[in-house]
Coordinates of C-alpha atoms and ligand atoms in Angstrom, one line a residue:
X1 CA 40.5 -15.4 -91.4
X2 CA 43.8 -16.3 -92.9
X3 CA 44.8 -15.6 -96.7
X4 CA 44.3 -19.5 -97.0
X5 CA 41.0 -19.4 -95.2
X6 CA 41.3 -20.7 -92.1
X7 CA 39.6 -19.1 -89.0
X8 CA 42.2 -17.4 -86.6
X9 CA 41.4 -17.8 -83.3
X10 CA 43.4 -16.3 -80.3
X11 CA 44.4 -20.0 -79.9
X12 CA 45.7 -20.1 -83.6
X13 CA 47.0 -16.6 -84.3
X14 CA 51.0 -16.8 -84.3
X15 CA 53.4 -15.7 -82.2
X16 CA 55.1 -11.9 -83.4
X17 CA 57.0 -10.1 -81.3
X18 CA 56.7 -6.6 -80.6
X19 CA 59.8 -5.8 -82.9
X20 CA 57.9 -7.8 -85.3
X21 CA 59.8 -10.8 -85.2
X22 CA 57.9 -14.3 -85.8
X23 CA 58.5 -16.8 -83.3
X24 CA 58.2 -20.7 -85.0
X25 CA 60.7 -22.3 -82.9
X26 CA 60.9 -23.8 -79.3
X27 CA 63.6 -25.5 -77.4
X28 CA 61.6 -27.5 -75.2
X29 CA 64.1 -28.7 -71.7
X30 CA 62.9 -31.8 -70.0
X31 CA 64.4 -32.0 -67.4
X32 CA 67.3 -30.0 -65.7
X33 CA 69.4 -33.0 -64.9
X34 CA 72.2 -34.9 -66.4
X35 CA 74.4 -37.6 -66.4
X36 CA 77.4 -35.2 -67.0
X37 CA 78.6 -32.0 -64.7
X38 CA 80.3 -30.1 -67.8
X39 CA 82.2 -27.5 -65.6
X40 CA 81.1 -24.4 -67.9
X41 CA 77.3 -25.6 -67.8
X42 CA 76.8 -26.5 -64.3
X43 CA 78.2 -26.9 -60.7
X44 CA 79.2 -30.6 -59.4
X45 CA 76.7 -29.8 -56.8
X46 CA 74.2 -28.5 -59.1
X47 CA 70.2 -28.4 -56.8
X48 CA 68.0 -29.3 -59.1
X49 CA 64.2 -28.3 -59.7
X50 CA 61.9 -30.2 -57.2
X51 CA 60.0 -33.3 -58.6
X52 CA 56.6 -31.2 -57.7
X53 CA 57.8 -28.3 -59.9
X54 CA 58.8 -30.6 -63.1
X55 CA 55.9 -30.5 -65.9
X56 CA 55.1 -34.0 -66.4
X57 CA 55.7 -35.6 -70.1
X58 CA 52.0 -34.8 -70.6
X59 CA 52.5 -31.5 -69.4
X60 CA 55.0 -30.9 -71.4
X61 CA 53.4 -32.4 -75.0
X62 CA 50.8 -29.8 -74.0
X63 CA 52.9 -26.9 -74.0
X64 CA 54.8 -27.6 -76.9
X65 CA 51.1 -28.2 -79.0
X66 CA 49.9 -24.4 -77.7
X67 CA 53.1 -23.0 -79.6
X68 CA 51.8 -25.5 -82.8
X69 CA 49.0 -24.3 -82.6
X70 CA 50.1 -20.9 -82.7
X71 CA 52.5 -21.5 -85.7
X72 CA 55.7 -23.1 -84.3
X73 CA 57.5 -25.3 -86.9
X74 CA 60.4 -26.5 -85.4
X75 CA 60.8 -28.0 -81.7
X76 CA 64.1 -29.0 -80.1
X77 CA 64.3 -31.3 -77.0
X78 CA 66.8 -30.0 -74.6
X79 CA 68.1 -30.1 -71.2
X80 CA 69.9 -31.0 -68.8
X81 CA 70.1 -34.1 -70.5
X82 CA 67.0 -34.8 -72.4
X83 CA 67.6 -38.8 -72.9
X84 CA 67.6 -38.8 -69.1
X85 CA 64.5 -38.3 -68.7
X86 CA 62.3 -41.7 -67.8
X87 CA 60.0 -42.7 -70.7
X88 CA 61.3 -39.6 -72.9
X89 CA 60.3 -41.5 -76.1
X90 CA 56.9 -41.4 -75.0
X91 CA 56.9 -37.5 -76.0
X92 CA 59.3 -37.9 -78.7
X93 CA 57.0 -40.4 -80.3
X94 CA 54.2 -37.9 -79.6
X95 CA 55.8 -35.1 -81.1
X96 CA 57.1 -37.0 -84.2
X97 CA 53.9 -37.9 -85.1
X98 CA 53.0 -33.8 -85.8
X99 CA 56.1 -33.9 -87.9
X100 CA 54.6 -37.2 -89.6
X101 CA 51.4 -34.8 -90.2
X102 CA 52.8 -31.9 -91.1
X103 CA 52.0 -29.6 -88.5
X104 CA 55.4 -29.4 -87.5
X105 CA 58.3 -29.3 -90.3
X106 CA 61.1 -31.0 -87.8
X107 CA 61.6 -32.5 -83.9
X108 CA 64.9 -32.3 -83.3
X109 CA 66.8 -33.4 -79.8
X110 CA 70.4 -31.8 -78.6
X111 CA 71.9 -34.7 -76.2
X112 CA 75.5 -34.9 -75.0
X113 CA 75.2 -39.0 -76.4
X114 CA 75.7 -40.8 -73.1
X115 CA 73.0 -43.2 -73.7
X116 CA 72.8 -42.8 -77.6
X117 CA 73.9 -46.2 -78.6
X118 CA 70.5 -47.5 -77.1
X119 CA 68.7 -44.8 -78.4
X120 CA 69.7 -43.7 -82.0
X121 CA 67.1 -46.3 -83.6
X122 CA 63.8 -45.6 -81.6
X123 CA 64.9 -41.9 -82.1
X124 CA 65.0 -42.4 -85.9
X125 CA 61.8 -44.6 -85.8
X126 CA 59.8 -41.5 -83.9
X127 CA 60.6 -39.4 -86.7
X128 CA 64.0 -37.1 -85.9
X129 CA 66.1 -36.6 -88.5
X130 CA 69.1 -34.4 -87.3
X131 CA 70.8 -34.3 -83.7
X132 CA 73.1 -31.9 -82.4
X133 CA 75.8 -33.7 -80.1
X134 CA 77.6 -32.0 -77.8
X135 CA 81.8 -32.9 -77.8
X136 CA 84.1 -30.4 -76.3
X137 CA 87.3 -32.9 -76.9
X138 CA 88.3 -36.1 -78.1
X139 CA 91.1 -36.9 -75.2
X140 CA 89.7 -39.3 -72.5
X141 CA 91.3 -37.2 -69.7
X142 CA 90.9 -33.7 -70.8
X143 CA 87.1 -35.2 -71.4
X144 CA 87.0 -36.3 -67.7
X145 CA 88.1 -33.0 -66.6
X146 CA 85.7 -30.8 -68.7
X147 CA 82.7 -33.2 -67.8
X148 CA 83.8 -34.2 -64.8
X149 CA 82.7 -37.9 -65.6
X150 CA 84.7 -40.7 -67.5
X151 CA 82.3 -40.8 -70.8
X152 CA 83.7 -40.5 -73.3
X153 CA 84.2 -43.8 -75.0
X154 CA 80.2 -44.0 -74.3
X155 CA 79.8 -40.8 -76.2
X156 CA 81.9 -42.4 -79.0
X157 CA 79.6 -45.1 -79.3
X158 CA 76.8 -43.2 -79.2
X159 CA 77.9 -40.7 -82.0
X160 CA 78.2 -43.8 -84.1
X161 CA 75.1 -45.6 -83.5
X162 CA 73.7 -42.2 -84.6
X163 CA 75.5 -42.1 -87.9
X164 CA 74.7 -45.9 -88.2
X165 CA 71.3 -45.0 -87.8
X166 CA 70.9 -42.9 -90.6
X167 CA 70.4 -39.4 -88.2
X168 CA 72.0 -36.1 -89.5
X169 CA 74.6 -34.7 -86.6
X170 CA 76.2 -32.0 -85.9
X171 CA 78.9 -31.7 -83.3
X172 CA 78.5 -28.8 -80.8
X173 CA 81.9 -27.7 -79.8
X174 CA 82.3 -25.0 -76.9
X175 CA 85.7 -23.1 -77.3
X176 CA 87.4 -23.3 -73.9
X177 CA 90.5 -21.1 -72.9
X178 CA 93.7 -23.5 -72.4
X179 CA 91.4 -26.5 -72.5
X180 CA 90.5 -27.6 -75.9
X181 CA 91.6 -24.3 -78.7
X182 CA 94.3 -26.3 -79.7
X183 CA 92.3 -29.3 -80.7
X184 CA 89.6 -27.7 -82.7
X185 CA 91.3 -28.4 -85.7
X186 CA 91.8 -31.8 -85.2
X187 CA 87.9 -32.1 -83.9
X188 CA 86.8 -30.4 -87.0
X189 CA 88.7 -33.0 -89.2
X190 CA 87.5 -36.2 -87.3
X191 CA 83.9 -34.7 -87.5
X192 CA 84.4 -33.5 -91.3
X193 CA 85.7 -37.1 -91.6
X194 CA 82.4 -38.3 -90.7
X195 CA 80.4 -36.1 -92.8
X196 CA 79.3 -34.2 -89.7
X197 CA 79.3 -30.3 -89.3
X198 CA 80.6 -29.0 -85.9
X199 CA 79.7 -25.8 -84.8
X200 CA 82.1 -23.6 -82.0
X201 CA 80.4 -21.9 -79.4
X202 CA 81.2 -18.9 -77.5
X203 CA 81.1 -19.5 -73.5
X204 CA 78.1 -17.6 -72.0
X205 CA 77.7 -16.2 -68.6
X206 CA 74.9 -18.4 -67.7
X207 CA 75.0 -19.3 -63.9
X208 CA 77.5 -18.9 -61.4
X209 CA 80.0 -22.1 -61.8
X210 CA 83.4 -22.8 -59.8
X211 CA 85.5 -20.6 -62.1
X212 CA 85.9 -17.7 -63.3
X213 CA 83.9 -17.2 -66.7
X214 CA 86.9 -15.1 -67.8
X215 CA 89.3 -18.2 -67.2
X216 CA 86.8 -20.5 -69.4
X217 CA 86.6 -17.4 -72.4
X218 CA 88.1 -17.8 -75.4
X219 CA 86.5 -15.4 -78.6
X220 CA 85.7 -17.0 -81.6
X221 CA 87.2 -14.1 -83.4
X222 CA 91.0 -15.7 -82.8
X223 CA 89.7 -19.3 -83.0
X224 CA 88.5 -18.4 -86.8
X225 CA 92.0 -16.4 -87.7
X226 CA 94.0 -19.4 -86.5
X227 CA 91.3 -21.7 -88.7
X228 CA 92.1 -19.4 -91.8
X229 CA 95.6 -19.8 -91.0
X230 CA 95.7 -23.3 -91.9
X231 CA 92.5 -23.9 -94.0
X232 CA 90.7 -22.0 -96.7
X233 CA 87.2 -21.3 -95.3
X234 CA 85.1 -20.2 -97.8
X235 CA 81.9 -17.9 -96.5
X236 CA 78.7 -19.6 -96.9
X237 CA 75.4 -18.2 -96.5
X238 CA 73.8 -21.4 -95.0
X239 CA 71.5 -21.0 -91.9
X240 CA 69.8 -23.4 -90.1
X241 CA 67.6 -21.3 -88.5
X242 CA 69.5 -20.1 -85.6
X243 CA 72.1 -17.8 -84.5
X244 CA 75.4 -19.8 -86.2
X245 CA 77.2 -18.4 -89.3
X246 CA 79.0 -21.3 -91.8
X247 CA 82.0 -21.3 -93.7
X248 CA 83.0 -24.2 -95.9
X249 CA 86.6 -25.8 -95.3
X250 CA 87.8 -25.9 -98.2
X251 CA 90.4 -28.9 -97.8
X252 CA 87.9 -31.1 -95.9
X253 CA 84.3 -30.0 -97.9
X254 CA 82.9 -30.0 -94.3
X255 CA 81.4 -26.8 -92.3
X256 CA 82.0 -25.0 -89.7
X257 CA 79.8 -22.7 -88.0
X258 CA 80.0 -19.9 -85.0
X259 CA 78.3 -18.8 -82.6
X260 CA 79.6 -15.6 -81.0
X261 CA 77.1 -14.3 -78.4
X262 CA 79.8 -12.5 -77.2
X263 CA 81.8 -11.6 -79.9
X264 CA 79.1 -10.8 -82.8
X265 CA 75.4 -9.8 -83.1
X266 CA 73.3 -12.4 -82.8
X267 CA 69.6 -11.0 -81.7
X268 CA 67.9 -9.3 -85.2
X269 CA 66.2 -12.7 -86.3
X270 CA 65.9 -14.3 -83.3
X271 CA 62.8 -16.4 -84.0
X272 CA 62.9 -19.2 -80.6
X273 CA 61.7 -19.0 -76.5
X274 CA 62.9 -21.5 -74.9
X275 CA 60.3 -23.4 -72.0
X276 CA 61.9 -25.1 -68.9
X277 CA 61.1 -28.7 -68.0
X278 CA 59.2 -26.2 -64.9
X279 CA 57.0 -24.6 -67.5
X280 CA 58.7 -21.1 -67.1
X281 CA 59.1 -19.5 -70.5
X282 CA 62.2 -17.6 -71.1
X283 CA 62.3 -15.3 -74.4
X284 CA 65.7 -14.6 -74.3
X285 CA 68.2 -16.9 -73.0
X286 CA 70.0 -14.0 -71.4
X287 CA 67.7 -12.6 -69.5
X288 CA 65.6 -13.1 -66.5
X289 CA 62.2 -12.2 -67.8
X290 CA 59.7 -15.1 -68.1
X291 CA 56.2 -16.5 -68.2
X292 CA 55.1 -18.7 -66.0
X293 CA 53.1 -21.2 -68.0
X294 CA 52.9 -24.3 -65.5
X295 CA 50.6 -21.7 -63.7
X296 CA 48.7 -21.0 -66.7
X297 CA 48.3 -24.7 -67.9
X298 CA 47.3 -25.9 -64.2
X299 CA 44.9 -23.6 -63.5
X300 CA 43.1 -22.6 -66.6
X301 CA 44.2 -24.8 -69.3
X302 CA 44.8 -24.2 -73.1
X303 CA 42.9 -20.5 -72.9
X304 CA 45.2 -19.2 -69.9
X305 CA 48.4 -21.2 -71.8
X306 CA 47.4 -19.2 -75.1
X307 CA 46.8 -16.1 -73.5
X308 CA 50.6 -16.6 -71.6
X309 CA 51.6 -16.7 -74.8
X310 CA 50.6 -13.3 -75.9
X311 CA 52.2 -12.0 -72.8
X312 CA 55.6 -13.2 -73.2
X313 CA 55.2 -11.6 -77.5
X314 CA 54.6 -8.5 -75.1
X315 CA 57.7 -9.3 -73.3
X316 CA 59.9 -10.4 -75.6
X317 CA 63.2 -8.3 -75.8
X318 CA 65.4 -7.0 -78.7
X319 CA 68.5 -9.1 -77.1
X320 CA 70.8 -10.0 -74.8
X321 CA 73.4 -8.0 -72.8
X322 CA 75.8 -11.1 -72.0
X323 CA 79.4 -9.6 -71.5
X324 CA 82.8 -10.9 -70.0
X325 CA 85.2 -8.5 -70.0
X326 CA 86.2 -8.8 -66.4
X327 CA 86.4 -10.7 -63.5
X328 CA 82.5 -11.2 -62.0
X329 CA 80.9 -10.8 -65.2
X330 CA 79.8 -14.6 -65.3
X331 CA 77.0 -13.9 -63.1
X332 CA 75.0 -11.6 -65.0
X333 CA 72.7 -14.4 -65.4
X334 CA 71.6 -16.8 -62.5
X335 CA 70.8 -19.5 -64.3
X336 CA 72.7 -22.2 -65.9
X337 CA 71.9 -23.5 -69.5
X338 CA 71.2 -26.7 -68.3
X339 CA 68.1 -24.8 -66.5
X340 CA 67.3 -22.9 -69.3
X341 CA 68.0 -25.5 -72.0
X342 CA 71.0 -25.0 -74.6
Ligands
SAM401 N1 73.0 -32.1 -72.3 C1 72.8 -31.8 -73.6 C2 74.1 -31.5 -74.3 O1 75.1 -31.3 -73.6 O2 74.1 -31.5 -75.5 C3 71.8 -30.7 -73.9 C4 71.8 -29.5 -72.9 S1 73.3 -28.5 -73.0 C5 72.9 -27.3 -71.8 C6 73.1 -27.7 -74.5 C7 74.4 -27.0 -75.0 O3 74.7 -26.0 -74.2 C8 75.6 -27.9 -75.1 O4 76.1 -27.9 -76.4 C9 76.5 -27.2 -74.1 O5 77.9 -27.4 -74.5 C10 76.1 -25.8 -74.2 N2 76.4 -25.0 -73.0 C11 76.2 -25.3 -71.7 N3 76.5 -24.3 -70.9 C12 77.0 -23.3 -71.7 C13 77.5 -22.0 -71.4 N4 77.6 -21.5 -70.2 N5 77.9 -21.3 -72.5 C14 77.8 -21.8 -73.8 N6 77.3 -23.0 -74.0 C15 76.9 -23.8 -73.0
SF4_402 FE1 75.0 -31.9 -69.0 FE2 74.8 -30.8 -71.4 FE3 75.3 -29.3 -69.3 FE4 77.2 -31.0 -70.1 S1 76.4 -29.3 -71.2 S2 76.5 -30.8 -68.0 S3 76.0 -32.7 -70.9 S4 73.4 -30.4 -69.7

């Protein structure tokens, strides 16, 4: 029995690691596909999962309610390209109604905002509040060449039905070498400008892609020192519940976080998993070991997903060993983050 008196059942009892951390947040992919072919994220001829492998939307509202149950309070939609998926609202609207009851505190989605114009209302309506949007530049061609489609007036558009719509965003910003570190100050003052935050992010060595990952590498450490060169970023101590670390920019009022998987330590309070739109639950997005929970949930239900559960707590590891320091490191992990879900 809890302190408040509920009965704990092995269904109910939450999720602790064996380094004691708590686990209340899920990044939920939905499918591994997308619109775009970022060239850090994926191949152009990415193979996808087979339809027969892919948990259907039911499927999925099932997995993320045996992590509710077992004291998850935050769920992220992910991908591949989560809008992409056919009839995607249907979960959406299912899992903003446990944020309605307050079983969940927030359902939030990370998109790259192809088809945002034509979603940023019903998304609002089904009960997400924030959005994180993924923008690696604001120049048509360089966009072209990064995501390897013509998009980005679409993206535009979709960034501002957002806004319009009353949803919090934040701009995700991977740093790229020779691609897009000289704009990152003007991104971070068009986003500031807009009253959204834009956090950097550190290439990982997710997947084997065309290039070299050492080619795509740039640290965050240099990124910051030319930041501080030209603003005053004050240190804040604001989290939003992941890995990024905030500093205010003083001339614009608008933040800036980091995320340096390679550069900084990142894995003490690691409190997510991450489930793959085929049901395989990774705890740590850089490395291989996972729990196959399609199994569980097809051939013994809710019991055998619960009990999956425990194993992966059994499982879970103290971090990642991501590295690229040399040519050949970017395949220290097979899959891409569009498999995994960013
Ligand atoms: N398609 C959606 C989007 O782009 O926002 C959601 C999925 S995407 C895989 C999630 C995030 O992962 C994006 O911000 C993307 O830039 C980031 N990402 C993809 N591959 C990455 C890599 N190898 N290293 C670091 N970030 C990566
Ligand atoms: Fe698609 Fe997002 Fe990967 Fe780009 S980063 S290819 S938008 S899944």
């Amino acid at each position: 029995m809890s302190a408040d008196g509920a009965v704990i059942t092995t269904e109910t009892k939450p999720l602790v690691d064996s380094f004691g951390r708590r686990i209340t947040y899920l990044r939920l992919s939905v499918t591994d596909r997308c619109d775009l072919r970022c060239n850090y994220c994926m191949t152009e001829d990415a193979v996808f999962a087979p339809k027969a492998n892919i948990l259907t939307l039911e499927e999925l509202g099932a997995v993320a309610n045996a992590f509710i149950a077992r004291g998850v309070r935050k769920v992220r939609l992910t991908g591949g390209e989560p809008l992409a998926r056919r009839n995607i609202l249907a979960l959406i609207d299912a899992l903003g109604a446990r944020v309605r009851s307050g079983d969940i505190d927030e359902l939030t989605v990370t998109t790259n905002a192809t088809q945002l114009a034509r979603f940023a209302e019903p998304l609002r309506e089904a009960g997400v509040k924030r959005l994180n949007i993924s923008l690696d530049t604001l120049d048509r061609e360089k966009f072209a060449a990064i995501a390897r489609r013509d998009a980005l007036d679409r993206v535009l558009a979709g960034i501002d039905a957002a806004i319009g719509a009353g949803l919090k965003v934040k701009i995700n910003t991977v740093a790229l070498k020779d691609r897009n570190i000289d704009e990152i100050p003007s991104l971070i003052e068009w986003a500031h400008g807009k009253g959204m935050d834009l956090t950097l992010i550190e290439v990982m060595p997710l997947g084997e892609v065309e290039e070299d990952r050492i080619d795509q590498f740039a640290s965050l450490t240099d990124v910051r020192r030319n930041l501080s060169e030209r603003w005053t970023l004050e240190d804040i101590s604001d989290r939003t519940g992941g890995p990024a670390r905030y500093v205010r920019v003083k001339e614009t009022g608008g933040r800036v976080g980091f995320i340096t998987p390679l550069t900084g330590n990142f894995c003490d309070g690691c409190n997510r998993v991450r489930v793959t739109c085929s049901g395989e639950l990774y705890m740590c997005l850089g490395q291989q070991r996972r729990v196959d929970l399609k199994g569980a949930l097809r051939s013994g239900g809710p019991a055998a997903l619960s009990s999956a559960l425990d194993e992966a707590m059994r499982l879970k590891p103290l971090g990642h060993d991501f590295e690229i320091s040399k040519r050949g490191d970017g395949v220290r992990v097979p899959r891409f983050m569009s498999a995994t879900g960013g």
